[in-house]
Amino acid sequence: MGQAQISDITADKEKHYWESHDLYFEDFVPGHIFQHNQGRKVTELDTIWHSALNMQQTFQPQANARLKQDIESGRTLVSSLVIFSIVNELSLASTVNPAVENLGWKNVSLPHPVYVGDTLYAESKILAKSSSETDENQGLVKVETKGVNQKGAVCLLVERSFLIPCRSQCEG
């Protein structure tokens, strides 16, 4: 009662869907929200690897052990790029499989800090979709992905656009 269905997944009455794979253009409806299944705990090693990989010596909270303790909480602050990477990876299973191409991100905001030991979760709201102007077998989907911590605080908001195939000729 009050449930909708796309492909082989069912939504609750608020049009929240649990993560699924192999979604096509037709499965994305503006206003629907995909709850991504897994969370990911942020570790000290995440910040170390990120800093080393990106030569991030200039970000003092990551490069200097004395400075990387947040003054108020005494906890280790996590780089915004680590947060961005983890939340986006959490969202990919149902929003890019079998996507053709990621087109980019915009309107990135980080309204709440993330600390080592926090667990991040993600959900994606479908904002819009349209047929591709260059390929009738592909469509453009725009989502807003929200990353939240274990307490429900929003740590990341980002809009992402991607091309995805249609089951048949796209109409959208």
Short mmCIF file of N, CA and C in Angstrom, two decimals:
data_model
loop_
_atom_site.label_atom_id
_atom_site.label_comp_id
_atom_site.label_asym_id
_atom_site.label_seq_id
_atom_site.Cartn_x
_atom_site.Cartn_y
_atom_site.Cartn_z
N MET A 1 0.84 -1.18 0.00
CA MET A 1 0.00 0.00 0.00
C MET A 1 0.88 1.23 0.00
N GLY A 2 0.63 2.15 -0.94
CA GLY A 2 1.40 3.38 -1.02
C GLY A 2 2.82 3.20 -1.52
N GLN A 3 3.11 2.04 -2.15
CA GLN A 3 4.48 1.81 -2.60
C GLN A 3 4.56 1.85 -4.11
N ALA A 4 5.68 2.33 -4.62
CA ALA A 4 5.94 2.36 -6.06
C ALA A 4 7.04 1.36 -6.35
N GLN A 5 7.17 0.98 -7.60
CA GLN A 5 8.21 0.03 -7.95
C GLN A 5 8.88 0.44 -9.24
N ILE A 6 10.20 0.31 -9.28
CA ILE A 6 10.96 0.45 -10.52
C ILE A 6 11.83 -0.77 -10.62
N SER A 7 12.04 -1.24 -11.82
CA SER A 7 12.82 -2.45 -12.04
C SER A 7 12.42 -3.49 -11.01
N ASP A 8 13.37 -3.93 -10.20
CA ASP A 8 13.06 -4.97 -9.22
C ASP A 8 13.15 -4.46 -7.79
N ILE A 9 13.03 -3.14 -7.59
CA ILE A 9 13.09 -2.60 -6.24
C ILE A 9 11.82 -1.85 -5.91
N THR A 10 11.48 -1.81 -4.64
CA THR A 10 10.25 -1.19 -4.19
C THR A 10 10.58 0.00 -3.31
N ALA A 11 9.77 1.05 -3.42
CA ALA A 11 9.98 2.27 -2.63
C ALA A 11 8.94 2.35 -1.52
N ASP A 12 9.27 3.12 -0.50
CA ASP A 12 8.29 3.43 0.53
C ASP A 12 7.39 4.54 0.03
N LYS A 13 6.44 4.97 0.87
CA LYS A 13 5.46 5.97 0.42
C LYS A 13 6.08 7.32 0.11
N GLU A 14 7.28 7.63 0.61
CA GLU A 14 7.94 8.90 0.31
C GLU A 14 8.83 8.81 -0.93
N LYS A 15 8.74 7.71 -1.65
CA LYS A 15 9.54 7.50 -2.86
C LYS A 15 11.04 7.40 -2.56
N HIS A 16 11.37 6.75 -1.46
CA HIS A 16 12.75 6.42 -1.14
C HIS A 16 12.98 4.99 -1.62
N TYR A 17 14.05 4.78 -2.39
CA TYR A 17 14.39 3.47 -2.89
C TYR A 17 15.69 3.01 -2.24
N TRP A 18 15.76 1.72 -1.94
CA TRP A 18 17.02 1.17 -1.48
C TRP A 18 17.87 0.90 -2.71
N GLU A 19 19.14 1.01 -2.54
CA GLU A 19 20.10 0.91 -3.63
C GLU A 19 19.87 -0.34 -4.48
N SER A 20 20.04 -0.18 -5.77
CA SER A 20 19.93 -1.27 -6.72
C SER A 20 21.00 -1.07 -7.79
N HIS A 21 21.27 -2.10 -8.53
CA HIS A 21 22.24 -2.03 -9.63
C HIS A 21 21.50 -2.16 -10.95
N ASP A 22 22.17 -1.85 -12.03
CA ASP A 22 21.63 -2.00 -13.37
C ASP A 22 20.37 -1.18 -13.61
N LEU A 23 20.39 0.07 -13.15
CA LEU A 23 19.28 0.97 -13.42
C LEU A 23 19.55 1.70 -14.72
N TYR A 24 18.49 1.94 -15.47
CA TYR A 24 18.59 2.64 -16.74
C TYR A 24 17.86 3.97 -16.65
N PHE A 25 17.98 4.76 -17.70
CA PHE A 25 17.40 6.09 -17.75
C PHE A 25 15.93 6.09 -17.29
N GLU A 26 15.17 5.13 -17.75
CA GLU A 26 13.74 5.06 -17.42
C GLU A 26 13.48 4.88 -15.92
N ASP A 27 14.44 4.36 -15.17
CA ASP A 27 14.26 4.10 -13.75
C ASP A 27 14.42 5.33 -12.87
N PHE A 28 14.97 6.40 -13.42
CA PHE A 28 15.21 7.61 -12.66
C PHE A 28 14.06 8.58 -12.83
N VAL A 29 13.42 8.93 -11.71
CA VAL A 29 12.27 9.84 -11.73
C VAL A 29 12.58 11.02 -10.82
N PRO A 30 12.51 12.25 -11.35
CA PRO A 30 12.76 13.42 -10.50
C PRO A 30 11.93 13.38 -9.22
N GLY A 31 12.60 13.65 -8.10
CA GLY A 31 11.97 13.62 -6.79
C GLY A 31 12.21 12.33 -6.03
N HIS A 32 12.51 11.24 -6.74
CA HIS A 32 12.79 9.98 -6.05
C HIS A 32 14.16 10.05 -5.38
N ILE A 33 14.30 9.33 -4.28
CA ILE A 33 15.55 9.33 -3.50
C ILE A 33 16.06 7.91 -3.39
N PHE A 34 17.34 7.72 -3.71
CA PHE A 34 17.98 6.43 -3.58
C PHE A 34 18.84 6.43 -2.31
N GLN A 35 18.51 5.54 -1.40
CA GLN A 35 19.26 5.37 -0.17
C GLN A 35 20.36 4.35 -0.44
N HIS A 36 21.61 4.77 -0.39
CA HIS A 36 22.72 3.87 -0.68
C HIS A 36 22.98 2.99 0.52
N ASN A 37 23.18 1.70 0.25
CA ASN A 37 23.16 0.67 1.30
C ASN A 37 24.26 0.74 2.33
N GLN A 38 25.46 1.01 1.92
CA GLN A 38 26.58 0.88 2.85
C GLN A 38 27.01 2.21 3.43
N GLY A 39 27.56 2.13 4.63
CA GLY A 39 28.24 3.27 5.23
C GLY A 39 29.73 2.99 5.19
N ARG A 40 30.52 3.97 5.52
CA ARG A 40 31.97 3.80 5.52
C ARG A 40 32.58 4.61 6.65
N LYS A 41 33.29 3.92 7.54
CA LYS A 41 33.98 4.59 8.63
C LYS A 41 35.26 5.23 8.10
N VAL A 42 35.48 6.51 8.48
CA VAL A 42 36.67 7.24 8.04
C VAL A 42 37.79 6.95 9.04
N THR A 43 38.94 6.56 8.51
CA THR A 43 40.06 6.19 9.37
C THR A 43 41.21 7.19 9.25
N GLU A 44 42.12 7.12 10.17
CA GLU A 44 43.33 7.94 10.12
C GLU A 44 44.12 7.61 8.85
N LEU A 45 44.12 6.34 8.46
CA LEU A 45 44.84 5.94 7.26
C LEU A 45 44.27 6.62 6.01
N ASP A 46 42.95 6.85 5.98
CA ASP A 46 42.36 7.58 4.85
C ASP A 46 43.01 8.95 4.69
N THR A 47 43.19 9.65 5.79
CA THR A 47 43.77 10.99 5.71
C THR A 47 45.26 10.93 5.37
N ILE A 48 45.96 9.94 5.87
CA ILE A 48 47.39 9.79 5.58
C ILE A 48 47.60 9.49 4.10
N TRP A 49 46.86 8.50 3.56
CA TRP A 49 47.00 8.14 2.16
C TRP A 49 46.62 9.31 1.25
N HIS A 50 45.55 9.97 1.60
CA HIS A 50 45.11 11.10 0.78
C HIS A 50 46.18 12.20 0.75
N SER A 51 46.70 12.52 1.91
CA SER A 51 47.73 13.57 1.98
C SER A 51 48.97 13.18 1.19
N ALA A 52 49.38 11.92 1.29
CA ALA A 52 50.56 11.45 0.57
C ALA A 52 50.32 11.41 -0.94
N LEU A 53 49.17 10.88 -1.35
CA LEU A 53 48.86 10.75 -2.76
C LEU A 53 48.75 12.10 -3.45
N ASN A 54 48.18 13.07 -2.77
CA ASN A 54 47.95 14.38 -3.37
C ASN A 54 48.98 15.42 -2.98
N MET A 55 50.06 15.00 -2.34
CA MET A 55 51.12 15.91 -1.91
C MET A 55 50.53 17.10 -1.17
N GLN A 56 49.69 16.81 -0.21
CA GLN A 56 48.93 17.85 0.47
C GLN A 56 49.66 18.38 1.71
N GLN A 57 50.92 18.72 1.55
CA GLN A 57 51.69 19.24 2.67
C GLN A 57 51.21 20.61 3.12
N THR A 58 50.53 21.34 2.26
CA THR A 58 50.13 22.69 2.63
C THR A 58 48.86 22.73 3.48
N PHE A 59 48.10 21.64 3.53
CA PHE A 59 46.92 21.61 4.38
C PHE A 59 47.38 21.22 5.78
N GLN A 60 47.69 22.22 6.60
CA GLN A 60 48.33 21.98 7.88
C GLN A 60 47.59 21.01 8.81
N PRO A 61 46.27 21.03 8.90
CA PRO A 61 45.64 20.04 9.77
C PRO A 61 45.93 18.61 9.35
N GLN A 62 46.25 18.36 8.08
CA GLN A 62 46.58 17.01 7.64
C GLN A 62 48.07 16.75 7.72
N ALA A 63 48.88 17.77 7.58
CA ALA A 63 50.32 17.59 7.49
C ALA A 63 51.03 17.70 8.83
N ASN A 64 50.49 18.40 9.77
CA ASN A 64 51.16 18.64 11.03
C ASN A 64 50.36 18.01 12.17
N ALA A 65 50.93 17.00 12.80
CA ALA A 65 50.21 16.24 13.83
C ALA A 65 49.71 17.13 14.97
N ARG A 66 50.47 18.16 15.34
CA ARG A 66 50.03 19.05 16.43
C ARG A 66 48.81 19.85 16.03
N LEU A 67 48.74 20.27 14.77
CA LEU A 67 47.67 21.15 14.33
C LEU A 67 46.41 20.42 13.89
N LYS A 68 46.50 19.10 13.64
CA LYS A 68 45.35 18.44 13.07
C LYS A 68 44.32 18.00 14.10
N GLN A 69 44.51 18.30 15.34
CA GLN A 69 43.48 18.04 16.34
C GLN A 69 42.55 19.24 16.39
N ASP A 70 41.27 18.98 16.19
CA ASP A 70 40.28 20.06 16.26
C ASP A 70 40.27 20.59 17.68
N ILE A 71 40.36 21.90 17.85
CA ILE A 71 40.50 22.52 19.17
C ILE A 71 39.33 22.20 20.08
N GLU A 72 38.10 22.27 19.58
CA GLU A 72 36.93 22.05 20.43
C GLU A 72 36.75 20.60 20.84
N SER A 73 36.90 19.67 19.90
CA SER A 73 36.57 18.27 20.19
C SER A 73 37.78 17.42 20.51
N GLY A 74 38.97 17.87 20.15
CA GLY A 74 40.15 17.05 20.35
C GLY A 74 40.21 15.90 19.35
N ARG A 75 39.38 15.93 18.31
CA ARG A 75 39.34 14.87 17.31
C ARG A 75 40.08 15.31 16.05
N THR A 76 40.50 14.34 15.25
CA THR A 76 41.23 14.62 14.03
C THR A 76 40.28 14.99 12.91
N LEU A 77 40.44 16.17 12.36
CA LEU A 77 39.63 16.67 11.26
C LEU A 77 40.02 15.97 9.96
N VAL A 78 39.03 15.66 9.12
CA VAL A 78 39.26 14.97 7.85
C VAL A 78 39.19 15.98 6.70
N SER A 79 40.06 15.85 5.74
CA SER A 79 40.10 16.72 4.56
C SER A 79 38.78 16.63 3.79
N SER A 80 38.34 17.76 3.26
CA SER A 80 37.10 17.80 2.49
C SER A 80 37.18 16.91 1.25
N LEU A 81 38.37 16.73 0.67
CA LEU A 81 38.49 15.88 -0.50
C LEU A 81 38.32 14.41 -0.15
N VAL A 82 38.70 14.00 1.05
CA VAL A 82 38.46 12.64 1.51
C VAL A 82 36.95 12.43 1.67
N ILE A 83 36.27 13.39 2.26
CA ILE A 83 34.81 13.31 2.45
C ILE A 83 34.13 13.21 1.08
N PHE A 84 34.51 14.08 0.16
CA PHE A 84 33.95 14.09 -1.19
C PHE A 84 34.13 12.73 -1.86
N SER A 85 35.32 12.18 -1.78
CA SER A 85 35.62 10.89 -2.42
C SER A 85 34.80 9.76 -1.82
N ILE A 86 34.76 9.68 -0.51
CA ILE A 86 34.04 8.58 0.14
C ILE A 86 32.54 8.65 -0.17
N VAL A 87 31.93 9.81 -0.01
CA VAL A 87 30.49 9.93 -0.24
C VAL A 87 30.15 9.64 -1.70
N ASN A 88 30.95 10.15 -2.63
CA ASN A 88 30.68 9.87 -4.04
C ASN A 88 30.83 8.39 -4.35
N GLU A 89 31.82 7.74 -3.82
CA GLU A 89 31.98 6.30 -4.04
C GLU A 89 30.80 5.52 -3.48
N LEU A 90 30.29 5.93 -2.32
CA LEU A 90 29.13 5.25 -1.74
C LEU A 90 27.91 5.33 -2.66
N SER A 91 27.81 6.41 -3.43
CA SER A 91 26.63 6.63 -4.27
C SER A 91 26.71 5.99 -5.64
N LEU A 92 27.84 5.46 -6.02
CA LEU A 92 28.03 5.03 -7.40
C LEU A 92 27.31 3.74 -7.78
N ALA A 93 27.11 2.82 -6.85
CA ALA A 93 26.54 1.52 -7.21
C ALA A 93 25.21 1.64 -7.93
N SER A 94 24.34 2.53 -7.49
CA SER A 94 23.03 2.62 -8.14
C SER A 94 22.90 3.82 -9.07
N THR A 95 23.88 4.67 -9.13
CA THR A 95 23.72 5.83 -10.01
C THR A 95 24.67 5.84 -11.20
N VAL A 96 25.55 4.87 -11.33
CA VAL A 96 26.41 4.85 -12.51
C VAL A 96 26.53 3.48 -13.16
N ASN A 97 25.86 2.51 -12.67
CA ASN A 97 25.95 1.18 -13.26
C ASN A 97 24.67 0.93 -14.04
N PRO A 98 24.62 0.98 -15.29
CA PRO A 98 25.67 0.92 -16.31
C PRO A 98 25.93 2.27 -16.99
N ALA A 99 26.21 3.29 -16.26
CA ALA A 99 26.39 4.64 -16.83
C ALA A 99 27.43 4.66 -17.94
N VAL A 100 27.25 5.61 -18.82
CA VAL A 100 28.15 5.79 -19.95
C VAL A 100 29.30 6.71 -19.56
N GLU A 101 28.96 7.82 -18.90
CA GLU A 101 29.99 8.82 -18.60
C GLU A 101 29.53 9.74 -17.47
N ASN A 102 30.44 10.03 -16.56
CA ASN A 102 30.20 11.03 -15.54
C ASN A 102 30.50 12.39 -16.18
N LEU A 103 29.59 13.35 -16.03
CA LEU A 103 29.76 14.64 -16.69
C LEU A 103 30.29 15.73 -15.77
N GLY A 104 30.21 15.52 -14.46
CA GLY A 104 30.78 16.52 -13.57
C GLY A 104 29.96 16.78 -12.33
N TRP A 105 30.55 17.60 -11.46
CA TRP A 105 29.96 17.97 -10.19
C TRP A 105 29.84 19.48 -10.11
N LYS A 106 28.86 19.96 -9.35
CA LYS A 106 28.78 21.39 -9.08
C LYS A 106 28.03 21.60 -7.77
N ASN A 107 28.05 22.84 -7.30
CA ASN A 107 27.37 23.21 -6.06
C ASN A 107 27.77 22.32 -4.89
N VAL A 108 29.06 22.17 -4.70
CA VAL A 108 29.59 21.36 -3.60
C VAL A 108 29.59 22.19 -2.32
N SER A 109 29.02 21.65 -1.25
CA SER A 109 29.12 22.32 0.06
C SER A 109 29.39 21.28 1.13
N LEU A 110 30.08 21.72 2.16
CA LEU A 110 30.46 20.86 3.28
C LEU A 110 29.99 21.53 4.57
N PRO A 111 28.69 21.40 4.90
CA PRO A 111 28.13 22.14 6.02
C PRO A 111 28.51 21.67 7.42
N HIS A 112 29.10 20.48 7.54
CA HIS A 112 29.44 19.96 8.87
C HIS A 112 30.78 19.24 8.78
N PRO A 113 31.67 19.45 9.75
CA PRO A 113 32.97 18.78 9.69
C PRO A 113 32.86 17.27 9.89
N VAL A 114 33.84 16.55 9.37
CA VAL A 114 33.95 15.11 9.56
C VAL A 114 35.27 14.85 10.28
N TYR A 115 35.21 13.92 11.22
CA TYR A 115 36.38 13.58 12.01
C TYR A 115 36.71 12.10 11.82
N VAL A 116 37.99 11.77 12.02
CA VAL A 116 38.39 10.37 12.00
C VAL A 116 37.52 9.62 13.00
N GLY A 117 36.99 8.48 12.57
CA GLY A 117 36.10 7.69 13.42
C GLY A 117 34.63 7.86 13.07
N ASP A 118 34.28 8.94 12.34
CA ASP A 118 32.90 9.12 11.89
C ASP A 118 32.60 8.09 10.80
N THR A 119 31.33 7.72 10.70
CA THR A 119 30.87 6.85 9.62
C THR A 119 30.00 7.68 8.69
N LEU A 120 30.28 7.60 7.40
CA LEU A 120 29.54 8.38 6.41
C LEU A 120 28.56 7.48 5.65
N TYR A 121 27.40 8.04 5.36
CA TYR A 121 26.35 7.38 4.58
C TYR A 121 25.95 8.33 3.47
N ALA A 122 25.29 7.80 2.42
CA ALA A 122 24.92 8.65 1.29
C ALA A 122 23.52 8.33 0.78
N GLU A 123 22.87 9.36 0.25
CA GLU A 123 21.63 9.18 -0.48
C GLU A 123 21.63 10.16 -1.64
N SER A 124 20.95 9.78 -2.72
CA SER A 124 20.91 10.63 -3.91
C SER A 124 19.47 10.90 -4.31
N LYS A 125 19.17 12.18 -4.49
CA LYS A 125 17.85 12.61 -4.95
C LYS A 125 17.93 12.94 -6.44
N ILE A 126 17.00 12.40 -7.20
CA ILE A 126 16.97 12.68 -8.63
C ILE A 126 16.40 14.08 -8.81
N LEU A 127 17.18 14.97 -9.40
CA LEU A 127 16.76 16.36 -9.62
C LEU A 127 16.09 16.55 -10.97
N ALA A 128 16.67 15.95 -12.00
CA ALA A 128 16.14 16.13 -13.36
C ALA A 128 16.70 15.06 -14.27
N LYS A 129 16.05 14.89 -15.41
CA LYS A 129 16.57 14.01 -16.44
C LYS A 129 16.07 14.51 -17.79
N SER A 130 16.84 14.21 -18.83
CA SER A 130 16.46 14.61 -20.19
C SER A 130 17.14 13.69 -21.18
N SER A 131 16.57 13.61 -22.35
CA SER A 131 17.16 12.81 -23.42
C SER A 131 18.46 13.47 -23.86
N SER A 132 19.40 12.66 -24.28
CA SER A 132 20.65 13.18 -24.83
C SER A 132 20.37 13.84 -26.17
N GLU A 133 21.01 14.96 -26.41
CA GLU A 133 20.84 15.65 -27.69
C GLU A 133 21.65 15.00 -28.80
N THR A 134 22.63 14.17 -28.44
CA THR A 134 23.52 13.60 -29.44
C THR A 134 23.32 12.10 -29.65
N ASP A 135 22.66 11.40 -28.73
CA ASP A 135 22.48 9.95 -28.85
C ASP A 135 21.11 9.55 -28.30
N GLU A 136 20.25 9.07 -29.16
CA GLU A 136 18.88 8.72 -28.75
C GLU A 136 18.82 7.52 -27.81
N ASN A 137 19.93 6.82 -27.62
CA ASN A 137 19.98 5.67 -26.73
C ASN A 137 20.55 6.00 -25.36
N GLN A 138 20.76 7.28 -25.09
CA GLN A 138 21.31 7.72 -23.81
C GLN A 138 20.50 8.88 -23.27
N GLY A 139 20.50 8.99 -21.94
CA GLY A 139 19.84 10.12 -21.31
C GLY A 139 20.75 10.76 -20.28
N LEU A 140 20.47 12.00 -19.95
CA LEU A 140 21.22 12.76 -18.96
C LEU A 140 20.43 12.76 -17.66
N VAL A 141 21.07 12.40 -16.56
CA VAL A 141 20.44 12.40 -15.25
C VAL A 141 21.24 13.31 -14.33
N LYS A 142 20.53 14.12 -13.55
CA LYS A 142 21.17 15.04 -12.59
C LYS A 142 20.67 14.65 -11.21
N VAL A 143 21.60 14.41 -10.28
CA VAL A 143 21.25 14.03 -8.91
C VAL A 143 21.90 14.98 -7.91
N GLU A 144 21.32 15.05 -6.73
CA GLU A 144 21.97 15.71 -5.60
C GLU A 144 22.29 14.61 -4.60
N THR A 145 23.57 14.45 -4.31
CA THR A 145 23.99 13.45 -3.34
C THR A 145 24.27 14.14 -2.02
N LYS A 146 23.74 13.53 -0.98
CA LYS A 146 23.91 14.06 0.38
C LYS A 146 24.69 13.03 1.19
N GLY A 147 25.76 13.48 1.84
CA GLY A 147 26.52 12.64 2.75
C GLY A 147 26.20 13.04 4.17
N VAL A 148 25.89 12.07 5.01
CA VAL A 148 25.59 12.34 6.41
C VAL A 148 26.47 11.46 7.29
N ASN A 149 26.71 11.93 8.51
CA ASN A 149 27.49 11.12 9.44
C ASN A 149 26.56 10.23 10.27
N GLN A 150 27.11 9.49 11.19
CA GLN A 150 26.36 8.53 11.99
C GLN A 150 25.30 9.19 12.86
N LYS A 151 25.39 10.49 13.07
CA LYS A 151 24.40 11.22 13.87
C LYS A 151 23.36 11.91 12.99
N GLY A 152 23.49 11.76 11.67
CA GLY A 152 22.54 12.37 10.75
C GLY A 152 22.90 13.78 10.31
N ALA A 153 24.05 14.30 10.75
CA ALA A 153 24.47 15.64 10.34
C ALA A 153 24.92 15.61 8.89
N VAL A 154 24.44 16.55 8.09
CA VAL A 154 24.81 16.63 6.68
C VAL A 154 26.24 17.16 6.57
N CYS A 155 27.10 16.35 5.97
CA CYS A 155 28.53 16.69 5.85
C CYS A 155 28.91 17.08 4.43
N LEU A 156 28.10 16.69 3.45
CA LEU A 156 28.40 17.01 2.05
C LEU A 156 27.10 17.07 1.27
N LEU A 157 26.98 18.08 0.43
CA LEU A 157 25.92 18.19 -0.58
C LEU A 157 26.61 18.47 -1.90
N VAL A 158 26.25 17.72 -2.95
CA VAL A 158 26.86 17.92 -4.25
C VAL A 158 25.90 17.49 -5.35
N GLU A 159 25.88 18.25 -6.43
CA GLU A 159 25.10 17.88 -7.60
C GLU A 159 26.03 17.21 -8.60
N ARG A 160 25.53 16.15 -9.23
CA ARG A 160 26.33 15.41 -10.21
C ARG A 160 25.45 15.09 -11.41
N SER A 161 26.03 15.14 -12.60
CA SER A 161 25.33 14.80 -13.83
C SER A 161 26.06 13.65 -14.51
N PHE A 162 25.29 12.75 -15.11
CA PHE A 162 25.89 11.63 -15.82
C PHE A 162 24.99 11.18 -16.97
N LEU A 163 25.62 10.56 -17.96
CA LEU A 163 24.91 9.95 -19.07
C LEU A 163 24.67 8.49 -18.74
N ILE A 164 23.49 8.00 -19.07
CA ILE A 164 23.16 6.60 -18.78
C ILE A 164 22.34 6.05 -19.95
N PRO A 165 22.53 4.77 -20.27
CA PRO A 165 21.78 4.22 -21.40
C PRO A 165 20.30 4.06 -21.09
N CYS A 166 19.54 4.00 -22.17
CA CYS A 166 18.10 3.74 -22.07
C CYS A 166 17.86 2.28 -22.44
N ARG A 167 16.82 1.70 -21.92
CA ARG A 167 16.46 0.34 -22.33
C ARG A 167 16.04 0.32 -23.80
N SER A 168 15.35 1.35 -24.18
CA SER A 168 14.96 1.54 -25.58
C SER A 168 15.26 3.00 -25.90
N GLN A 169 14.65 3.55 -26.90
CA GLN A 169 14.90 4.95 -27.24
C GLN A 169 14.46 5.86 -26.09
N CYS A 170 15.32 6.77 -25.69
CA CYS A 170 15.04 7.65 -24.54
C CYS A 170 13.95 8.66 -24.88
N GLU A 171 13.09 8.84 -23.90
CA GLU A 171 12.10 9.92 -23.94
C GLU A 171 12.15 10.56 -22.57
N GLY A 172 12.38 11.83 -22.50
CA GLY A 172 12.48 12.34 -21.18
C GLY A 172 12.47 13.81 -21.07
#
